[in-house]
Amino acid sequence: MLREFVRSSKAMSDETRARILNLLAHSELCVCQFMVILDMGQSTVSKHLGILKNAGLVEMEKRGTWSFYRLSKDKTNAHNRDFIRLLPSLPKDDPILQKDNRSLNEVSKKGVAFCSVVALKKKRRARSIHAGEERCDR
Amino acid sequence: MLREFVRSSKAMSDETRARILNLLAHSELCVCQFMVILDMGQSTVSKHLGILKNAGLVEMEKRGTWSFYRLSKDKTNAHNRDFIRLLPSLPKDDPILQKDNRSLNEVSKKGVAFCSVVALKKKRRARSIHAGEERCDR
DNA sequence: TTCCTATATCACCATATAGTGATATGATAC
DNA sequence: GTATCATATCACTATATGGTGATATAGGAA
């Protein structure tokens, strides 16, 4: 149906989600790895992945507390198969995607546990900055 | 560049513009023909066509006062070639697209002049309704 | 010239969306 | 049990977008 076609197309047509799809074209990843590579907050990443999953472009598998995402292998959806096939035409010479791919290599080497630590640190830093600002207001 | 990829993808990912692209996959059309088939106002149609043109998915040619639109034949843009190639995977069984295609047949038979008349009538009707409402307010 | 028509653009409003911090959920470790 | 961590979801704000009427532009006809 047209509605599904548009939903999948919309899911692709955002810079952040295009970056996510580019990364997933290389390997499966969990949320905290995306946080490090994309340098974005956890809720942002989770939201974007939810949109991609809802459109059927991406699948999720829980392993312990981690959620691993990968490109959908669903053969029943014609649009999504075609949209995913389009990923190789993402501009390989784009500096953002090149940087993402380099980060992906590093992150992959260091493993998931590393990302958890980095993501947690980031979260705590954000909290403490916020707490500091509040103190200054008094 | 990623920005262009996203722009083209965004241009496709709207129900109205997907309908426009579906029509253009069959034949070139001018604005007033879109107005009749899509049953939308002139400014709306013009805006959507502008977005598609700006993304490079569509070309425009002026003939007299008419602007004719067609799918871009530009071979230099990799994304757009791929996006246009995706059009055949628009859901052919979708009732909206089927209705659009039927309307396209009728409109094509009757020619551009017919559409001009219909579009103009519509415009006048809208104006007179609006004028009537204003009179009632007094 | 003046009038009419086809299209583009503008201004506006209503809705949708991205990003974010806070909170909720759910699993693991202690 | 509690504590901790990974993720999902909620609430909110700022911005983007779709649809529309009004206006501007520009070509053709009278």
Short mmCIF file of C-alpha atoms (C1' of nucleotides) in Angstrom, two decimals:
data_model
loop_
_atom_site.label_atom_id
_atom_site.label_comp_id
_atom_site.label_asym_id
_atom_site.label_seq_id
_atom_site.Cartn_x
_atom_site.Cartn_y
_atom_site.Cartn_z
CA MET A 1 0.00 0.00 0.00
CA LEU A 2 1.03 3.56 -0.64
CA ARG A 3 0.96 4.33 3.06
CA GLU A 4 3.63 1.70 3.78
CA PHE A 5 5.75 2.86 0.88
CA VAL A 6 5.68 6.40 2.20
CA ARG A 7 6.38 5.24 5.75
CA SER A 8 9.50 3.35 4.68
CA SER A 9 10.64 6.19 2.48
CA LYS A 10 10.13 8.70 5.29
CA ALA A 11 12.08 6.45 7.64
CA MET A 12 15.06 6.61 5.29
CA SER A 13 14.87 10.32 4.62
CA ASP A 14 16.55 11.77 7.65
CA GLU A 15 20.25 12.42 7.98
CA THR A 16 20.63 10.59 11.28
CA ARG A 17 18.69 7.56 10.09
CA ALA A 18 20.61 7.47 6.82
CA ARG A 19 23.78 7.36 8.93
CA ILE A 20 22.32 4.52 10.98
CA LEU A 21 21.42 2.55 7.86
CA ASN A 22 24.90 3.12 6.46
CA LEU A 23 26.40 1.66 9.63
CA LEU A 24 24.00 -1.29 9.64
CA ALA A 25 25.00 -2.04 6.05
CA HIS A 26 28.39 -2.95 7.54
CA SER A 27 27.46 -4.76 10.73
CA GLU A 28 24.85 -5.18 13.42
CA LEU A 29 25.12 -2.81 16.37
CA CYS A 30 23.55 -2.12 19.73
CA VAL A 31 22.15 1.18 20.97
CA CYS A 32 25.16 2.20 23.05
CA GLN A 33 27.44 1.70 20.05
CA PHE A 34 25.29 4.05 18.01
CA MET A 35 25.46 6.57 20.84
CA VAL A 36 29.26 6.64 20.63
CA ILE A 37 29.53 6.67 16.84
CA LEU A 38 26.77 9.21 16.24
CA ASP A 39 27.58 11.19 19.38
CA MET A 40 23.94 11.51 20.31
CA GLY A 41 21.85 10.90 23.41
CA GLN A 42 20.36 7.53 24.16
CA SER A 43 16.75 8.61 23.77
CA THR A 44 17.49 10.13 20.37
CA VAL A 45 19.17 6.99 19.09
CA SER A 46 16.46 4.77 20.50
CA LYS A 47 13.76 6.87 18.89
CA HIS A 48 15.37 6.75 15.44
CA LEU A 49 15.87 3.00 15.68
CA GLY A 50 12.22 2.68 16.67
CA ILE A 51 11.16 4.54 13.54
CA LEU A 52 13.31 2.30 11.34
CA LYS A 53 11.99 -0.81 13.10
CA ASN A 54 8.41 0.36 12.81
CA ALA A 55 8.91 0.84 9.07
CA GLY A 56 10.29 -2.70 8.85
CA LEU A 57 13.68 -1.62 7.53
CA VAL A 58 15.46 -2.90 10.60
CA GLU A 59 15.18 -5.88 12.96
CA MET A 60 16.01 -6.01 16.66
CA GLU A 61 17.23 -8.89 18.80
CA LYS A 62 17.60 -8.75 22.56
CA ARG A 63 20.64 -10.39 24.12
CA GLY A 64 20.65 -9.84 27.83
CA THR A 65 20.14 -6.13 28.36
CA TRP A 66 21.53 -5.23 24.96
CA SER A 67 19.35 -4.65 21.92
CA PHE A 68 21.13 -5.48 18.70
CA TYR A 69 19.85 -3.98 15.48
CA ARG A 70 20.44 -5.15 11.92
CA LEU A 71 18.98 -4.58 8.47
CA SER A 72 15.71 -6.43 8.00
CA LYS A 73 15.95 -9.81 6.31
CA ASP A 74 12.20 -9.89 5.83
CA LYS A 75 11.59 -11.11 2.29
CA THR A 76 7.85 -10.42 2.36
CA ASN A 77 8.04 -6.65 2.06
CA ALA A 78 8.80 -5.50 -1.47
CA HIS A 79 9.42 -1.82 -0.69
CA ASN A 80 11.80 -2.47 2.12
CA ARG A 81 13.82 -4.93 0.10
CA ASP A 82 14.15 -2.27 -2.60
CA PHE A 83 14.96 0.50 -0.14
CA ILE A 84 17.65 -1.60 1.52
CA ARG A 85 19.09 -2.43 -1.89
CA LEU A 86 19.43 1.30 -2.38
CA LEU A 87 21.87 1.67 0.50
CA PRO A 88 24.99 1.05 -1.61
CA SER A 89 24.18 4.27 -3.45
CA LEU A 90 24.73 6.26 -0.27
CA PRO A 91 27.51 8.73 -1.12
CA LYS A 92 30.70 6.95 -0.07
CA ASP A 93 32.73 10.14 -0.41
CA ASP A 94 30.62 12.01 2.14
CA PRO A 95 32.76 13.16 5.07
CA ILE A 96 30.13 12.35 7.68
CA LEU A 97 29.71 8.79 6.46
CA GLN A 98 33.47 8.34 6.17
CA LYS A 99 33.91 9.50 9.74
CA ASP A 100 31.10 7.18 10.85
CA ASN A 101 32.77 4.26 9.13
CA ARG A 102 36.09 5.01 10.80
CA SER A 103 34.37 5.23 14.18
CA LEU A 104 32.62 1.96 13.45
CA ASN A 105 35.97 0.25 12.94
CA GLU A 106 37.33 1.52 16.23
CA VAL A 107 34.17 0.70 18.12
CA SER A 108 34.02 -2.78 16.63
CA LYS A 109 37.58 -3.48 17.75
CA LYS A 110 36.89 -2.39 21.30
CA GLY A 111 33.66 -4.34 21.66
CA VAL A 112 30.30 -3.61 23.19
CA ALA A 113 31.53 -3.31 26.78
CA PHE A 114 33.67 -0.31 25.84
CA CYS A 115 30.66 1.50 24.41
CA SER A 116 28.65 0.87 27.53
CA VAL A 117 31.33 2.62 29.56
CA VAL A 118 31.59 5.57 27.20
CA ALA A 119 27.84 5.95 26.99
CA LEU A 120 27.51 5.85 30.76
CA LYS A 121 30.23 8.43 31.26
CA LYS A 122 28.49 10.70 28.81
CA LYS A 123 25.23 10.35 30.64
CA ARG A 124 26.82 11.15 34.00
CA ARG A 125 28.66 14.13 32.59
CA ALA A 126 25.41 15.52 31.17
CA ARG A 127 23.75 15.03 34.54
CA SER A 128 26.54 16.69 36.50
CA ILE A 129 26.70 19.65 34.10
CA HIS A 130 23.00 20.04 34.50
CA ALA A 131 23.25 19.81 38.30
CA GLY A 132 26.04 22.40 38.23
CA GLU A 133 23.98 24.82 36.26
CA GLU A 134 21.15 24.46 38.69
CA ARG A 135 23.46 25.20 41.60
CA CYS A 136 24.71 28.36 39.86
CA ASP A 137 21.18 29.60 39.48
CA ARG A 138 20.69 29.85 43.22
CA MET B 1 26.84 14.02 -0.64
CA LEU B 2 24.64 12.80 2.17
CA ARG B 3 22.70 16.06 2.16
CA GLU B 4 21.61 15.52 -1.45
CA PHE B 5 20.73 11.90 -0.82
CA VAL B 6 18.50 12.94 2.06
CA ARG B 7 16.95 15.76 0.06
CA SER B 8 15.97 13.42 -2.76
CA SER B 9 14.73 10.81 -0.34
CA LYS B 10 12.66 13.42 1.53
CA ALA B 11 11.23 14.65 -1.76
CA MET B 12 9.91 11.15 -2.48
CA SER B 13 8.57 10.48 0.98
CA ASP B 14 5.29 12.26 0.93
CA GLU B 15 2.00 10.77 -0.18
CA THR B 16 1.15 13.57 -2.60
CA ARG B 17 4.60 13.59 -4.17
CA ALA B 18 4.62 9.81 -4.47
CA ARG B 19 1.33 10.15 -6.37
CA ILE B 20 2.91 12.79 -8.61
CA LEU B 21 5.89 10.56 -9.35
CA ASN B 22 3.60 7.65 -10.10
CA LEU B 23 1.77 9.79 -12.66
CA LEU B 24 5.00 11.07 -14.19
CA ALA B 25 6.17 7.48 -14.60
CA HIS B 26 3.38 7.21 -17.16
CA SER B 27 3.56 10.55 -18.96
CA GLU B 28 4.57 14.17 -18.71
CA LEU B 29 1.93 16.51 -17.30
CA CYS B 30 1.33 20.19 -16.66
CA VAL B 31 0.26 21.80 -13.39
CA CYS B 32 -3.42 22.14 -14.22
CA GLN B 33 -3.61 18.45 -15.10
CA PHE B 34 -2.21 17.57 -11.69
CA MET B 35 -4.78 19.87 -10.11
CA VAL B 36 -7.60 17.88 -11.67
CA ILE B 37 -6.18 14.41 -11.04
CA LEU B 38 -5.02 15.07 -7.48
CA ASP B 39 -7.97 17.36 -6.71
CA MET B 40 -5.76 19.89 -5.00
CA GLY B 41 -5.22 23.62 -5.21
CA GLN B 42 -2.78 25.17 -7.66
CA SER B 43 -0.42 26.47 -5.03
CA THR B 44 -0.23 23.06 -3.37
CA VAL B 45 0.56 21.29 -6.62
CA SER B 46 3.09 23.92 -7.62
CA LYS B 47 4.82 23.67 -4.27
CA HIS B 48 5.15 19.90 -4.45
CA LEU B 49 6.47 20.05 -8.00
CA GLY B 50 8.97 22.66 -6.86
CA ILE B 51 10.25 20.33 -4.16
CA LEU B 52 10.66 17.49 -6.65
CA LYS B 53 12.38 19.81 -9.12
CA ASN B 54 14.67 21.21 -6.45
CA ALA B 55 15.70 17.67 -5.55
CA GLY B 56 16.44 16.99 -9.20
CA LEU B 57 13.92 14.16 -9.50
CA VAL B 58 11.85 16.07 -12.01
CA GLU B 59 12.45 18.40 -14.96
CA MET B 60 10.28 21.27 -16.16
CA GLU B 61 9.79 22.69 -19.62
CA LYS B 62 7.80 25.83 -20.40
CA ARG B 63 5.60 25.83 -23.49
CA GLY B 64 3.68 29.05 -23.72
CA THR B 65 2.09 29.59 -20.34
CA TRP B 66 2.07 25.91 -19.51
CA SER B 67 4.77 24.23 -17.46
CA PHE B 68 5.23 20.60 -18.35
CA TYR B 69 6.89 18.30 -15.86
CA ARG B 70 8.57 14.95 -16.46
CA LEU B 71 10.90 12.59 -14.64
CA SER B 72 14.48 13.81 -14.72
CA LYS B 73 16.66 12.37 -17.45
CA ASP B 74 19.76 13.74 -15.78
CA LYS B 75 22.38 10.99 -15.89
CA THR B 76 24.85 12.79 -13.65
CA ASN B 77 23.02 12.28 -10.39
CA ALA B 78 23.45 8.76 -9.03
CA HIS B 79 20.88 8.97 -6.22
CA ASN B 80 18.14 10.34 -8.39
CA ARG B 81 18.67 7.70 -11.05
CA ASP B 82 18.33 5.07 -8.34
CA PHE B 83 15.31 6.71 -6.74
CA ILE B 84 13.53 6.98 -10.09
CA ARG B 85 14.34 3.35 -10.78
CA LEU B 86 12.51 2.59 -7.56
CA LEU B 87 9.20 3.94 -8.86
CA PRO B 88 8.06 0.63 -10.39
CA SER B 89 7.93 -0.76 -6.86
CA LEU B 90 5.17 1.67 -5.94
CA PRO B 91 2.24 -0.50 -4.83
CA LYS B 92 0.21 -1.02 -8.01
CA ASP B 93 -2.71 -2.43 -6.04
CA ASP B 94 -3.13 0.73 -3.97
CA PRO B 95 -6.60 2.21 -4.47
CA ILE B 96 -5.35 5.81 -4.54
CA LEU B 97 -2.78 5.10 -7.24
CA GLN B 98 -5.30 3.07 -9.22
CA LYS B 99 -7.76 5.94 -9.11
CA ASP B 100 -5.00 8.36 -10.11
CA ASN B 101 -4.12 6.19 -13.08
CA ARG B 102 -7.73 6.04 -14.21
CA SER B 103 -8.00 9.82 -13.92
CA LEU B 104 -4.79 10.16 -15.88
CA ASN B 105 -6.29 8.19 -18.76
CA GLU B 106 -9.38 10.39 -18.88
CA VAL B 107 -7.41 13.58 -18.58
CA SER B 108 -4.96 12.51 -21.28
CA LYS B 109 -7.83 11.81 -23.66
CA LYS B 110 -9.40 15.22 -23.11
CA GLY B 111 -6.16 17.16 -23.45
CA VAL B 112 -4.62 20.08 -21.63
CA ALA B 113 -7.28 22.63 -22.59
CA PHE B 114 -9.94 20.66 -20.72
CA CYS B 115 -7.90 20.75 -17.54
CA SER B 116 -7.43 24.47 -17.80
CA VAL B 117 -11.19 24.91 -17.84
CA VAL B 118 -11.78 22.56 -14.91
CA ALA B 119 -9.01 24.15 -12.87
CA LEU B 120 -10.34 27.62 -13.55
CA LYS B 121 -13.88 26.64 -12.60
CA LYS B 122 -12.58 25.25 -9.34
CA LYS B 123 -10.72 28.44 -8.59
CA ARG B 124 -13.78 30.60 -9.26
CA ARG B 125 -15.98 28.35 -7.14
CA ALA B 126 -13.54 28.64 -4.24
CA ARG B 127 -13.49 32.40 -4.60
CA SER B 128 -17.28 32.74 -4.74
CA ILE B 129 -17.76 30.47 -1.72
CA HIS B 130 -15.26 32.57 0.14
CA ALA B 131 -16.96 35.81 -0.93
CA GLY B 132 -20.32 34.38 0.18
CA GLU B 133 -18.98 33.58 3.62
CA GLU B 134 -17.66 37.08 3.99
CA ARG B 135 -21.02 38.55 3.12
CA CYS B 136 -22.69 36.37 5.74
CA ASP B 137 -20.35 37.67 8.41
CA ARG B 138 -21.66 41.20 8.12
"C1'" DT C 1 -2.65 49.17 -24.38
"C1'" DT C 2 -5.94 45.98 -21.26
"C1'" DC C 3 -7.78 41.52 -20.10
"C1'" DC C 4 -7.31 36.74 -19.23
"C1'" DT C 5 -4.90 32.68 -18.03
"C1'" DA C 6 -1.11 29.49 -16.09
"C1'" DT C 7 2.14 29.25 -12.85
"C1'" DA C 8 5.21 30.68 -8.99
"C1'" DT C 9 5.72 32.66 -4.67
"C1'" DC C 10 4.25 34.59 -0.29
"C1'" DA C 11 1.99 34.57 4.35
"C1'" DC C 12 -0.36 32.04 7.39
"C1'" DC C 13 -1.95 28.19 10.29
"C1'" DA C 14 -2.11 23.48 11.83
"C1'" DT C 15 0.32 19.49 12.31
"C1'" DA C 16 4.56 16.59 12.30
"C1'" DT C 17 9.14 15.79 13.57
"C1'" DA C 18 14.00 15.95 15.79
"C1'" DG C 19 16.43 16.38 19.83
"C1'" DT C 20 16.61 16.15 24.83
"C1'" DG C 21 16.07 15.27 29.96
"C1'" DA C 22 13.36 12.64 33.02
"C1'" DT C 23 11.17 8.56 34.04
"C1'" DA C 24 9.75 3.59 33.42
"C1'" DT C 25 10.91 -1.12 32.30
"C1'" DG C 26 13.47 -5.11 32.51
"C1'" DA C 27 17.55 -7.78 32.96
"C1'" DT C 28 21.83 -8.78 35.51
"C1'" DA C 29 24.89 -8.64 39.52
"C1'" DC C 30 25.56 -8.45 44.31
"C1'" DG D 1 15.90 -8.28 48.59
"C1'" DT D 2 18.93 -3.78 46.45
"C1'" DA D 3 21.89 -1.68 43.06
"C1'" DT D 4 23.30 -1.05 38.51
"C1'" DC D 5 23.02 -0.88 33.74
"C1'" DA D 6 20.77 -0.86 28.81
"C1'" DT D 7 16.96 0.43 26.62
"C1'" DA D 8 12.21 2.26 25.78
"C1'" DT D 9 8.96 5.69 26.45
"C1'" DC D 10 7.16 10.10 27.98
"C1'" DA D 11 6.90 15.25 28.08
"C1'" DC D 12 8.52 19.22 26.24
"C1'" DT D 13 10.48 22.72 22.97
"C1'" DA D 14 12.04 24.33 18.62
"C1'" DT D 15 11.86 23.75 13.99
"C1'" DA D 16 10.06 21.78 9.56
"C1'" DT D 17 6.37 20.72 6.60
"C1'" DG D 18 1.69 20.40 4.15
"C1'" DG D 19 -2.30 22.76 2.64
"C1'" DT D 20 -4.46 27.07 1.37
"C1'" DG D 21 -5.85 31.86 -0.09
"C1'" DA D 22 -3.83 35.98 -1.78
"C1'" DT D 23 -0.61 38.16 -4.56
"C1'" DA D 24 3.06 38.52 -8.20
"C1'" DT D 25 4.84 37.34 -12.70
"C1'" DA D 26 4.64 36.47 -17.36
"C1'" DG D 27 2.85 34.93 -21.72
"C1'" DG D 28 -0.98 35.21 -25.08
"C1'" DA D 29 -5.39 37.25 -26.90
"C1'" DA D 30 -8.44 41.09 -27.91
#
